[in-house]
């Protein structure tokens, strides 16, 4: 396991490494070396920070790492905001405040979303925020839901009965004591890219259209 690193200081680490290889006159310029990184390199750095093993490796969540990098300087912030996929990849639906979820969703624009969430009856605001995000289910790349109550399943059923053209992965885990049969027209029968499906605690008709491609 790599040694613990403060991900908040990642931008400063990159800056110091670049500065060490710059001519002295450039180091003293009003434009610091950190601002000289081309957008393509910055996007690679930012994308690395979205990996979900960042928290295991460095003790900081992807969202914290990306947000810290975007605050390194104005150039980095503009570059980060120009990469919608970064923000859709770092939303933590179980930890983030609903207002921050909506802000990250807005920053992600039409980029593919990877949604992983467990719904809780005690957190209605979070459930509502997720339902709002699911209005963009046509841009979801993966959807993994843990649902402990049939009443909560009822709240998301309208969303998962709409076409999901980009959906590749769908997991649904019902953890309550009551099972429910899912509607046959899941995703309106239109999820052409779906390649992985896992359902526990619920039933689905094996003749459902989404299982036929």
C-alpha positions as a Markdown table, in Angstrom:
| # | Residue | x | y | z |
|---|---|---|---|---|
| 1 | Unk | 0.0 | 0.0 | 0.0 |
| 2 | Unk | 1.5 | 3.4 | -0.9 |
| 3 | Unk | 2.4 | 5.8 | 1.9 |
| 4 | Unk | -0.4 | 8.1 | 3.0 |
| 5 | Unk | -0.4 | 11.4 | 1.0 |
| 6 | Unk | -2.5 | 14.5 | 1.6 |
| 7 | Unk | -4.5 | 14.7 | -1.6 |
| 8 | Unk | -5.4 | 18.3 | -0.7 |
| 9 | Unk | -1.7 | 19.1 | -1.4 |
| 10 | Unk | -1.6 | 17.3 | -4.8 |
| 11 | Unk | -1.7 | 20.5 | -6.9 |
| 12 | Unk | 1.1 | 22.0 | -4.8 |
| 13 | Unk | 3.2 | 18.8 | -5.4 |
| 14 | Unk | 2.7 | 19.1 | -9.2 |
| 15 | Unk | 3.6 | 22.8 | -9.0 |
| 16 | Unk | 6.8 | 22.3 | -7.1 |
| 17 | Unk | 7.9 | 19.5 | -9.5 |
| 18 | Unk | 7.3 | 21.7 | -12.5 |
| 19 | Unk | 9.0 | 24.7 | -10.9 |
| 20 | Unk | 12.1 | 22.6 | -10.1 |
| 21 | Unk | 12.6 | 22.1 | -13.9 |
| 22 | Unk | 11.9 | 25.7 | -15.0 |
| 23 | Unk | 14.5 | 28.3 | -15.7 |
| 24 | Unk | 15.1 | 30.8 | -12.9 |
| 25 | Unk | 13.6 | 33.7 | -14.8 |
| 26 | Unk | 10.5 | 31.7 | -15.5 |
| 27 | Unk | 10.1 | 30.8 | -11.9 |
| 28 | Unk | 10.0 | 34.5 | -10.9 |
| 29 | Unk | 7.4 | 35.3 | -13.6 |
| 30 | Unk | 4.0 | 36.5 | -12.5 |
| 31 | Unk | 2.5 | 33.5 | -14.3 |
| 32 | Unk | 3.6 | 30.5 | -12.1 |
| 33 | Unk | 4.6 | 27.2 | -13.7 |
| 34 | Unk | 1.5 | 25.6 | -12.4 |
| 35 | Unk | -0.5 | 27.7 | -14.8 |
| 36 | Unk | 1.5 | 26.4 | -17.8 |
| 37 | Unk | 0.0 | 22.9 | -17.8 |
| 38 | Unk | -1.9 | 22.3 | -21.0 |
| 39 | Unk | -5.6 | 21.3 | -20.7 |
| 40 | Unk | -5.0 | 17.7 | -21.9 |
| 41 | Unk | -2.5 | 17.1 | -19.1 |
| 42 | Unk | -4.7 | 18.6 | -16.5 |
| 43 | Unk | -7.6 | 16.4 | -17.7 |
| 44 | Unk | -5.5 | 13.3 | -17.3 |
| 45 | Unk | -4.5 | 14.4 | -13.7 |
| 46 | Unk | -8.1 | 15.2 | -12.8 |
| 47 | Unk | -9.4 | 12.0 | -14.2 |
| 48 | Unk | -6.9 | 10.0 | -12.1 |
| 49 | Unk | -8.2 | 11.8 | -9.0 |
| 50 | Unk | -11.8 | 10.5 | -9.7 |
| 51 | Unk | -10.7 | 6.9 | -9.2 |
| 52 | Unk | -12.7 | 5.3 | -6.4 |
| 53 | Unk | -9.7 | 3.7 | -4.8 |
| 54 | Unk | -8.3 | 7.1 | -4.1 |
| 55 | Unk | -9.9 | 7.1 | -0.6 |
| 56 | Unk | -8.4 | 3.7 | 0.1 |
| 57 | Unk | -4.9 | 4.7 | -1.1 |
| 58 | Unk | -4.7 | 8.3 | 0.1 |
| 59 | Unk | -7.5 | 8.7 | 2.7 |
| 60 | Unk | -9.3 | 11.4 | 0.6 |
| 61 | Unk | -12.4 | 11.0 | -1.5 |
| 62 | Unk | -12.4 | 11.6 | -5.2 |
| 63 | Unk | -14.7 | 14.6 | -4.8 |
| 64 | Unk | -12.3 | 16.1 | -2.2 |
| 65 | Unk | -9.3 | 15.5 | -4.5 |
| 66 | Unk | -11.0 | 17.0 | -7.6 |
| 67 | Unk | -12.3 | 20.0 | -5.7 |
| 68 | Unk | -8.9 | 20.7 | -4.2 |
| 69 | Unk | -7.2 | 20.4 | -7.6 |
| 70 | Unk | -9.8 | 22.8 | -9.1 |
| 71 | Unk | -8.9 | 25.4 | -6.5 |
| 72 | Unk | -5.1 | 25.3 | -7.1 |
| 73 | Unk | -5.3 | 28.4 | -9.4 |
| 74 | Unk | -7.7 | 30.0 | -11.8 |
| 75 | Unk | -6.2 | 28.1 | -14.8 |
| 76 | Unk | -6.8 | 24.8 | -13.1 |
| 77 | Unk | -10.3 | 25.7 | -12.1 |
| 78 | Unk | -11.3 | 26.7 | -15.6 |
| 79 | Unk | -9.8 | 23.4 | -16.9 |
| 80 | Unk | -11.7 | 21.4 | -14.3 |
| 81 | Unk | -15.0 | 23.1 | -15.0 |
| 82 | Unk | -14.5 | 22.4 | -18.7 |
| 83 | Unk | -14.4 | 18.6 | -18.0 |
| 84 | Unk | -18.1 | 17.7 | -17.2 |
| 85 | Unk | -17.3 | 14.0 | -16.7 |
| 86 | Unk | -15.2 | 14.8 | -13.6 |
| 87 | Unk | -18.1 | 16.1 | -11.6 |
| 88 | Unk | -20.5 | 13.4 | -12.5 |
| 89 | Unk | -18.0 | 10.8 | -11.4 |
| 90 | Unk | -17.4 | 12.1 | -7.9 |
| 91 | Unk | -21.0 | 12.5 | -6.6 |
| 92 | Unk | -21.5 | 10.6 | -3.4 |
| 93 | Unk | -25.2 | 10.3 | -3.1 |
| 94 | Unk | -25.1 | 9.0 | 0.5 |
| 95 | Unk | -22.7 | 11.6 | 1.9 |
| 96 | Unk | -23.2 | 14.8 | 0.0 |
| 97 | Unk | -25.8 | 17.4 | 0.9 |
| 98 | Unk | -28.6 | 17.4 | -1.6 |
| 99 | Unk | -27.7 | 21.0 | -2.6 |
| 100 | Unk | -24.1 | 19.9 | -3.4 |
| 101 | Unk | -25.5 | 16.9 | -5.4 |
| 102 | Unk | -27.5 | 19.3 | -7.5 |
| 103 | Unk | -24.5 | 21.5 | -8.0 |
| 104 | Unk | -22.2 | 18.6 | -9.1 |
| 105 | Unk | -25.0 | 17.4 | -11.4 |
| 106 | Unk | -25.2 | 20.8 | -13.0 |
| 107 | Unk | -21.4 | 20.8 | -13.5 |
| 108 | Unk | -21.6 | 17.4 | -15.1 |
| 109 | Unk | -23.9 | 18.8 | -17.8 |
| 110 | Unk | -24.7 | 15.9 | -20.2 |
| 111 | Unk | -21.7 | 13.7 | -19.2 |
| 112 | Unk | -22.3 | 10.0 | -18.4 |
| 113 | Unk | -23.4 | 9.5 | -14.8 |
| 114 | Unk | -22.3 | 6.6 | -12.6 |
| 115 | Unk | -24.8 | 6.4 | -9.8 |
| 116 | Unk | -24.3 | 4.3 | -6.6 |
| 117 | Unk | -26.6 | 4.9 | -3.7 |
| 118 | Unk | -28.5 | 3.3 | -0.9 |
| 119 | Unk | -31.8 | 5.0 | -0.1 |
| 120 | Unk | -32.9 | 5.5 | 3.5 |
| 121 | Unk | -36.4 | 6.4 | 4.7 |
| 122 | Unk | -34.8 | 8.7 | 7.3 |
| 123 | Unk | -33.2 | 10.8 | 4.5 |
| 124 | Unk | -36.1 | 12.0 | 2.4 |
| 125 | Unk | -34.1 | 15.0 | 1.0 |
| 126 | Unk | -31.4 | 12.7 | -0.3 |
| 127 | Unk | -34.0 | 10.4 | -1.9 |
| 128 | Unk | -35.6 | 13.4 | -3.6 |
| 129 | Unk | -32.2 | 14.6 | -4.8 |
| 130 | Unk | -31.5 | 11.2 | -6.3 |
| 131 | Unk | -34.9 | 11.2 | -8.0 |
| 132 | Unk | -34.1 | 14.5 | -9.6 |
| 133 | Unk | -30.8 | 13.1 | -10.8 |
| 134 | Unk | -32.6 | 10.1 | -12.3 |
| 135 | Unk | -34.5 | 12.5 | -14.5 |
| 136 | Unk | -31.3 | 12.2 | -16.5 |
| 137 | Unk | -31.4 | 8.4 | -16.6 |
| 138 | Unk | -30.9 | 8.6 | -20.4 |
| 139 | Unk | -27.3 | 9.7 | -19.6 |
| 140 | Unk | -26.6 | 7.1 | -16.9 |
| 141 | Unk | -23.8 | 4.7 | -17.6 |
| 142 | Unk | -24.2 | 2.7 | -14.4 |
| 143 | Unk | -26.9 | 2.6 | -11.8 |
| 144 | Unk | -26.5 | 0.7 | -8.6 |
| 145 | Unk | -29.2 | 1.1 | -6.0 |
| 146 | Unk | -29.7 | -0.4 | -2.6 |
| 147 | Unk | -33.3 | -0.1 | -1.4 |
| 148 | Unk | -34.5 | -1.3 | 2.0 |
| 149 | Unk | -38.2 | -0.6 | 1.6 |
| 150 | Unk | -40.9 | -1.2 | -1.0 |
| 151 | Unk | -42.1 | 2.4 | -0.5 |
| 152 | Unk | -38.7 | 3.7 | -1.6 |
| 153 | Unk | -38.8 | 1.4 | -4.6 |
| 154 | Unk | -42.1 | 3.0 | -5.5 |
| 155 | Unk | -40.5 | 6.4 | -5.5 |
| 156 | Unk | -37.9 | 5.4 | -8.1 |
| 157 | Unk | -40.0 | 3.2 | -10.3 |
| 158 | Unk | -41.2 | 6.0 | -12.6 |
| 159 | Unk | -37.5 | 6.8 | -13.3 |
| 160 | Unk | -36.4 | 3.3 | -14.1 |
| 161 | Unk | -39.3 | 2.8 | -16.5 |
| 162 | Unk | -37.9 | 5.5 | -18.9 |
| 163 | Unk | -35.5 | 4.7 | -21.8 |
| 164 | Unk | -31.8 | 4.4 | -20.7 |
| 165 | Unk | -29.9 | 4.5 | -24.0 |
| 166 | Unk | -26.4 | 4.7 | -22.4 |
| 167 | Unk | -27.0 | 2.4 | -19.4 |
| 168 | Unk | -24.4 | -0.4 | -19.3 |
| 169 | Unk | -24.7 | -1.6 | -15.7 |
| 170 | Unk | -27.8 | -2.0 | -13.5 |
| 171 | Unk | -27.8 | -3.4 | -10.0 |
| 172 | Unk | -30.8 | -3.4 | -7.7 |
| 173 | Unk | -30.7 | -4.7 | -4.2 |
| 174 | Unk | -33.8 | -4.9 | -2.1 |
| 175 | Unk | -32.8 | -5.5 | 1.5 |
| 176 | Unk | -36.3 | -5.4 | 3.2 |
| 177 | Unk | -38.4 | -8.5 | 4.1 |
| 178 | Unk | -41.0 | -7.8 | 1.3 |
| 179 | Unk | -40.2 | -8.8 | -2.2 |
| 180 | Unk | -41.7 | -7.1 | -5.3 |
| 181 | Unk | -41.9 | -8.0 | -8.9 |
| 182 | Unk | -40.3 | -5.4 | -11.1 |
| 183 | Unk | -42.3 | -4.0 | -14.1 |
| 184 | Unk | -41.8 | -5.9 | -17.3 |
| 185 | Unk | -41.1 | -2.7 | -19.2 |
| 186 | Unk | -38.1 | -1.8 | -17.1 |
| 187 | Unk | -36.3 | 1.2 | -18.9 |
| 188 | Unk | -39.3 | 1.1 | -21.3 |
| 189 | Unk | -37.6 | -1.9 | -22.8 |
| 190 | Unk | -34.9 | 0.3 | -24.2 |
| 191 | Unk | -31.4 | -0.1 | -22.8 |
| 192 | Unk | -29.4 | -1.3 | -25.8 |
| 193 | Unk | -26.0 | -1.0 | -24.1 |
| 194 | Unk | -27.0 | -2.9 | -21.0 |
| 195 | Unk | -24.4 | -5.6 | -20.5 |
| 196 | Unk | -24.6 | -6.3 | -16.7 |
| 197 | Unk | -27.7 | -6.7 | -14.5 |
| 198 | Unk | -27.9 | -7.9 | -10.9 |
| 199 | Unk | -31.2 | -8.0 | -9.0 |
| 200 | Unk | -31.6 | -9.2 | -5.4 |
| 201 | Unk | -34.8 | -9.2 | -3.3 |
| 202 | Unk | -37.0 | -8.6 | -6.3 |
| 203 | Unk | -38.2 | -10.6 | -9.3 |
| 204 | Unk | -38.2 | -9.8 | -13.0 |
| 205 | Unk | -39.8 | -11.7 | -15.8 |
| 206 | Unk | -37.1 | -13.4 | -17.8 |
| 207 | Unk | -39.1 | -12.4 | -20.9 |
| 208 | Unk | -38.6 | -8.7 | -20.2 |
| 209 | Unk | -37.4 | -6.8 | -23.3 |
| 210 | Unk | -34.2 | -5.6 | -21.6 |
| 211 | Unk | -33.1 | -9.2 | -21.1 |
| 212 | Unk | -33.6 | -10.1 | -24.8 |
| 213 | Unk | -30.7 | -8.4 | -26.4 |
